[in-house]
C-alpha atoms as one frame of an Amber mdcrd trajectory, in Angstrom:
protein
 -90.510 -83.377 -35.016 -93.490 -83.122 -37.643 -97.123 -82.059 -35.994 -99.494
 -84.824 -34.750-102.954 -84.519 -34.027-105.449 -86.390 -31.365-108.300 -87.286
 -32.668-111.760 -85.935 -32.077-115.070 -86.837 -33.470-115.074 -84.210 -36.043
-113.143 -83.068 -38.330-113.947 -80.297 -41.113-111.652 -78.942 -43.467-111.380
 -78.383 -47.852-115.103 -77.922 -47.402-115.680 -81.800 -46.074-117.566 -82.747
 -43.043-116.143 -86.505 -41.650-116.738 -88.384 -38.532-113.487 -90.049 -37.210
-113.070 -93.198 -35.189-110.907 -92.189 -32.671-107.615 -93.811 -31.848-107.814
 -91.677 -28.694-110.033 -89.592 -27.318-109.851 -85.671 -26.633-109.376 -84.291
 -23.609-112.078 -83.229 -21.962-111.599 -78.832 -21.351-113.911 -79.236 -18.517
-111.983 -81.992 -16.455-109.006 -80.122 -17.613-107.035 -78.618 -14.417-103.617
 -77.045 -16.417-100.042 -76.822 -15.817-100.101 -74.693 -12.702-101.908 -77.789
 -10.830 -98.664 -79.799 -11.336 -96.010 -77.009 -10.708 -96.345 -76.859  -7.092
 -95.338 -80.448  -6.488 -93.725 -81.339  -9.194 -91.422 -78.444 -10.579 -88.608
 -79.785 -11.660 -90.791 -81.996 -14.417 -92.887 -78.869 -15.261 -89.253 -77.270
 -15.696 -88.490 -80.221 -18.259 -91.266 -79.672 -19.779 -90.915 -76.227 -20.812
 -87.751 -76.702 -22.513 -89.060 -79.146 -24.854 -91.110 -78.969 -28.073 -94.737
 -80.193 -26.623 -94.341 -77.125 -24.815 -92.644 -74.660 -27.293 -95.124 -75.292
 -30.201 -97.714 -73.408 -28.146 -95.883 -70.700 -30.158 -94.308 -71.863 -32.774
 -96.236 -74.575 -34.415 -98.504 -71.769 -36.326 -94.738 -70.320 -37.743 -93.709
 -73.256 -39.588 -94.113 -73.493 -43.218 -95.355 -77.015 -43.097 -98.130 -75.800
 -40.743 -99.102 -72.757 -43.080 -99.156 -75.213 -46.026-101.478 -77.445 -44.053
-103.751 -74.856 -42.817-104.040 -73.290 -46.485-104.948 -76.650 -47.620-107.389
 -76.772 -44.616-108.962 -73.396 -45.739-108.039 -72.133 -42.191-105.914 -69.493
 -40.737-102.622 -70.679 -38.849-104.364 -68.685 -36.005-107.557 -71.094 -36.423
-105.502 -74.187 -35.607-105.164 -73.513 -32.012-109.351 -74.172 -32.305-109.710
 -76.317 -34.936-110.631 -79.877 -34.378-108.444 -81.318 -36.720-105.212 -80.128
 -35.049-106.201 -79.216 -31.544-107.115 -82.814 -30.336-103.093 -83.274 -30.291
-101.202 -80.012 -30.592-103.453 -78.239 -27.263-104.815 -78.661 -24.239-107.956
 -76.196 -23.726-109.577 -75.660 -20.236-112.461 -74.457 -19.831-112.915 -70.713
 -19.218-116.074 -68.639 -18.391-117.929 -71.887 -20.168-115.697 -71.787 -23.233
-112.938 -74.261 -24.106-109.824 -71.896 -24.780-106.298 -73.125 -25.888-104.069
 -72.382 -22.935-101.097 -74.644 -23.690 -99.694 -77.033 -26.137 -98.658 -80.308
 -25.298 -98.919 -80.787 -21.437 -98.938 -82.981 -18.580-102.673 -83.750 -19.006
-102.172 -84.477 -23.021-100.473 -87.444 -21.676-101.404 -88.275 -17.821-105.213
 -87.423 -18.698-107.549 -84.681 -17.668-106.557 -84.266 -13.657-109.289 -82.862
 -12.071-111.438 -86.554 -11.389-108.067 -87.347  -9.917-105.835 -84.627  -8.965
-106.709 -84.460  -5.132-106.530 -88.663  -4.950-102.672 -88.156  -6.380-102.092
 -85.450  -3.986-103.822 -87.430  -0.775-100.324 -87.820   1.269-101.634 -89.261
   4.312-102.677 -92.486   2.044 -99.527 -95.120   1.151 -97.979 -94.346  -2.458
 -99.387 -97.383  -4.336-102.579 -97.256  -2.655-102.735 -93.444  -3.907-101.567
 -94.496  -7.682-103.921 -97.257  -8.007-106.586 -94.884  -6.504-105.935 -92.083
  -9.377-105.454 -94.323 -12.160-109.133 -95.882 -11.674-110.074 -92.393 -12.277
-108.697 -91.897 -15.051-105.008 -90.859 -14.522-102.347 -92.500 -16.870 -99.175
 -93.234 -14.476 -96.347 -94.439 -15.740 -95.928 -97.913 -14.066 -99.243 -98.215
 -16.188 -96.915 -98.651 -18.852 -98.946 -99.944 -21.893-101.277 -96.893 -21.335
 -98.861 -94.601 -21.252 -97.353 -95.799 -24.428-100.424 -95.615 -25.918-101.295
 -92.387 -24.749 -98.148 -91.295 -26.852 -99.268 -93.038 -30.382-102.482 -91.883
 -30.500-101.379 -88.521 -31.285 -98.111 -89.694 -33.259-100.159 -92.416 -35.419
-102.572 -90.081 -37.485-105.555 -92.095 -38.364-106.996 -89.422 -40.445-106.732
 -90.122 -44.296-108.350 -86.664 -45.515-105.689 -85.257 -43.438-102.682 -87.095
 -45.120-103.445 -87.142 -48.671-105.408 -83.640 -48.863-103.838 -81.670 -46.583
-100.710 -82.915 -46.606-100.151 -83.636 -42.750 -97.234 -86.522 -42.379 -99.365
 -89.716 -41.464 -96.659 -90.783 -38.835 -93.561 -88.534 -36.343 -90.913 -88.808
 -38.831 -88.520 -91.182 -36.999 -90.258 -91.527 -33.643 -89.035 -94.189 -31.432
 -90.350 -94.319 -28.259 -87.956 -95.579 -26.173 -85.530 -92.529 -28.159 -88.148
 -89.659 -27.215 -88.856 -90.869 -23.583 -84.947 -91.424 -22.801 -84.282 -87.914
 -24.228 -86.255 -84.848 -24.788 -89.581 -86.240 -22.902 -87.403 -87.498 -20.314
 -88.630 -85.996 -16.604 -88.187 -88.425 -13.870 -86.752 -86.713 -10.893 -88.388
 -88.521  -8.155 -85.748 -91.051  -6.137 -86.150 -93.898  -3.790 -85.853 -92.442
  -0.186 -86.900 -95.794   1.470 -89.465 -98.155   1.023 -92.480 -96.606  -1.065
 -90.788 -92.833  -0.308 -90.141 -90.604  -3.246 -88.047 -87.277  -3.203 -87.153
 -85.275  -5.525 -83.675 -84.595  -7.259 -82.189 -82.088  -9.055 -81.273 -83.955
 -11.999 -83.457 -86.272 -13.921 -83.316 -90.052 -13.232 -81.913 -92.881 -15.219
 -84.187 -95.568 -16.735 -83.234 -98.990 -15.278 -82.277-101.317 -17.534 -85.374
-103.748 -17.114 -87.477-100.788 -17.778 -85.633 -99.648 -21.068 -86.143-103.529
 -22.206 -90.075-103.048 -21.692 -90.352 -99.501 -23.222 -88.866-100.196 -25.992
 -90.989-103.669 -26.801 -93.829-102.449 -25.744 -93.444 -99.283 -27.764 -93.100
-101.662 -30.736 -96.542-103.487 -30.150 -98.291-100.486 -29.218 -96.460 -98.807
 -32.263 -98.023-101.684 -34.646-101.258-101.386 -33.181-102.009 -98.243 -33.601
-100.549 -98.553 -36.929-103.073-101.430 -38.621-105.742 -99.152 -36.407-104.569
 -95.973 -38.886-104.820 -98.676 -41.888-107.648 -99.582 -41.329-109.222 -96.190
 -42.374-107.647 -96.217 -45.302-109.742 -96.079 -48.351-106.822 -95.958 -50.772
-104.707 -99.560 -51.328-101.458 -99.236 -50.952-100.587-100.554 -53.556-101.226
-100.414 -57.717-102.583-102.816 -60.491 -98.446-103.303 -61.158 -97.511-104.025
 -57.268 -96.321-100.013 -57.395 -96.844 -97.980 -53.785 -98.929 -95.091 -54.499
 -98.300 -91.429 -54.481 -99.917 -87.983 -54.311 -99.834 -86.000 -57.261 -97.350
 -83.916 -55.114 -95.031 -86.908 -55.010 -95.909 -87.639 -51.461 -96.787 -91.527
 -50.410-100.226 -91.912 -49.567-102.087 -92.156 -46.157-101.954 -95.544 -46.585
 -98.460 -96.971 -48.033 -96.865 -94.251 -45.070 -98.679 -96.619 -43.019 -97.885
 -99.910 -44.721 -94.222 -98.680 -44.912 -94.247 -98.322 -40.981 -95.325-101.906
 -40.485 -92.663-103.324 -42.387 -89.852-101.237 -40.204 -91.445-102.493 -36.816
 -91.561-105.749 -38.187 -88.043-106.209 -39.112 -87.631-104.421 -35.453 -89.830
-107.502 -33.598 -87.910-110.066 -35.445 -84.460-108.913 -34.730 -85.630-108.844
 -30.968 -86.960-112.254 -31.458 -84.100-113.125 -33.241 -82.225-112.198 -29.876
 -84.587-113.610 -27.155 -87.902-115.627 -27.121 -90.998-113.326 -26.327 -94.330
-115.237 -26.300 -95.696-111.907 -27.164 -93.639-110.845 -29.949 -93.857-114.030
 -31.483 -97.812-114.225 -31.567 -97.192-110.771 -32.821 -95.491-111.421 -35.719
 -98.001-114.685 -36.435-100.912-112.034 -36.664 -99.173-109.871 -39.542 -98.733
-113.023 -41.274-102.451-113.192 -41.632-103.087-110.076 -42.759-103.363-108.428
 -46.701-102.306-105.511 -47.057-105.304-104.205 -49.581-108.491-102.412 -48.963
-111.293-104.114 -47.883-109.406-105.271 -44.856-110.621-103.455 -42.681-112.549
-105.240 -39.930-109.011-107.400 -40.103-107.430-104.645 -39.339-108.894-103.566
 -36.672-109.099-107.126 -34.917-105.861-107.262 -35.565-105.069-103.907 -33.554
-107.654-105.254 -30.359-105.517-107.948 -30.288-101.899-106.450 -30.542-103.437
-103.813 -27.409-104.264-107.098 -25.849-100.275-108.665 -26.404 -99.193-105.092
 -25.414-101.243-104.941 -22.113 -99.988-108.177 -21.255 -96.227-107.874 -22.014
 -96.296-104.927 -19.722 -98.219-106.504 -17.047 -96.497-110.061 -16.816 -93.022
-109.634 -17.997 -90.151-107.269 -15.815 -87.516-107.286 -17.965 -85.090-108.979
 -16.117 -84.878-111.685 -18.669 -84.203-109.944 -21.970 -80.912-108.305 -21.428
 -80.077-110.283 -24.992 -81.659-107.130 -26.715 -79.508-104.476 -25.142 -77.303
-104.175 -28.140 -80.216-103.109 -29.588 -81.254-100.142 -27.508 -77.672 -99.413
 -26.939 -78.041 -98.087 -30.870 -80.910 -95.924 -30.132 -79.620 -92.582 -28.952
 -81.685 -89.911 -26.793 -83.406 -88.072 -29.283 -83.673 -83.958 -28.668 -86.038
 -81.718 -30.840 -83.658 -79.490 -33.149
């Protein structure tokens, strides 16, 4: 799977200086409370997620060719990118040490559930009832996963790159070659051991869990309008067209697309994905969706379009996941029942 970055505020590399609009923020090194604050409750999922690549390319992502090309381009050191801003708002997590931020793991629980220590000792309150404790830690900050739009977004903003230097100078892929959500988290990302004991009791297995049905139905569509979000958020960066005066996408002199058509070429994919779910079962959501990109042009100068467009997907998004269960779209099953668990090589 190709690197991703999260975005910070600043960016320097090929001798530019650039202020980026975040599509997520950065963790914070000083809220940051690392691995070994999840291990003791949850060790089966920190198990999981030392087999997989967010974990792995703590080592390995400075090894890959792609990587050395980028940080060449860069003018950096493969043993810079662990600190520079560019690639360590999504490839690290950094706590703070004796006053310093220092890289002290790759991809990790926090990159995704947010920085723990506002909330780590609300999650871990066990004399309070479970929901009262997960409502408690998400107000402060914790992304949960029955907060299910955030937690899809908290997976796009590092696998939507919304940095156009990036792409066309550096040569960084602009989107996760082939990520699906709904692939990802029933495969490689895939750490749910926690079982129903009775009532709102949880224990732990030894093997991970299987998503319910309902719940693949949501992942997957609300992957799609987070996906698309984020997407027209990336675009509207862009300060290339992705097009030519003869209707042509643009390349790179190196062949590559451009920030921008990598983008454009995304939207049309989730597109055609939306419509064949539509095309299965009615989604109020899905539908208004597709209405939106109707509106849109796909040229430069759209920018503030763009990005209205993107408030408002987040806003279909949120509201899929919050008023819809899944019960009622088993039509699209044939669908997911193509998508197979996806593994890192």
């Amino acid at each position: 799977m190709p690197i991703f970055c999260r975005s910070l505020l600043v960016v320097s590399f090929v001798g530019l200086h650039s202020v980026l609009p975040a599509q997520q923020i950065p963790l914070d090194a000083a809220k940051t409370a690392g691995i070994e604050s999840c291990r003791d409750c949850h060790e089966e999922m920190v198990a999981a997620w030392e087999r997989s690549i967010h974990a792995a390319s703590f080592t390995t992502l400075g090894q890959s060719e792609l990587t050395k090309k980028i940080a060449a381009l860069m003018q950096i050191e493969p043993m810079e990118i662990p600190m520079t801003a560019s690639c360590m708002r999504c490839h690290y997590t950094h706590e703070s040490i004796a006053g310093s931020p220092q890289p002290t793991e790759a991809i990790s629980c926090e990159s995704c559930h947010g920085e723990a220590l506002d909330w780590i000792d609300v999650h871990n309150r066990k004399s309070a009832p479970r929901a009262a404790r997960i409502s408690d830690a998400t107000e402060q900050g914790m992304v949960h996963p029955q907060s299910l739009a955030a937690m899809v977004k908290s997976c796009y903003g590092c696998h939507v790159v919304d940095d156009e230097q990036l792409v066309n100078m550096a040569g960084h892929p602009a989107i996760s070659d082939g990520f699906e959500f709904l692939s990802w988290y029933s495969g490689e990302v895939k750490h749910n051991f926690l079982v129903d004991e009775g009532g709102a009791v949880k224990g732990h297995s030894t093997n991970p869990q299987p998503i319910p049905s309902a719940r693949r139905r949501m992942l997957y569509v609300t992957g799609k309008l987070v996906h698309l979000s984020h997407t027209l958020k990336a675009m509207s960066r862009a300060k290339d067209a992705p097009v030519d005066r003869d209707g042509k996408y643009l390349r790179l002199e190196n062949g590559r697309y451009t920030f921008a058509v990598q983008h454009a070429l995304e939207v049309k994919r989730i597109r055609r994905d939306l419509e064949e779910v539509l095309g299965k079962v009615s989604i109020p959501e899905v539908r208004d969706a597709l209405v939106l990109l109707d509106t849109l042009r796909f040229t430069t100068g759209q920018s503030n379009e763009f990005d209205s467009a993107a408030m408002e997907l987040d806003r279909l998004a949120e509201r899929f996941a919050e008023k819809r269960s899944g019960d009622q779209f088993a039509a699209i099953d044939p669908i997911l029942d193509r998508l197979d668990p996806k593994f890192s090589e």
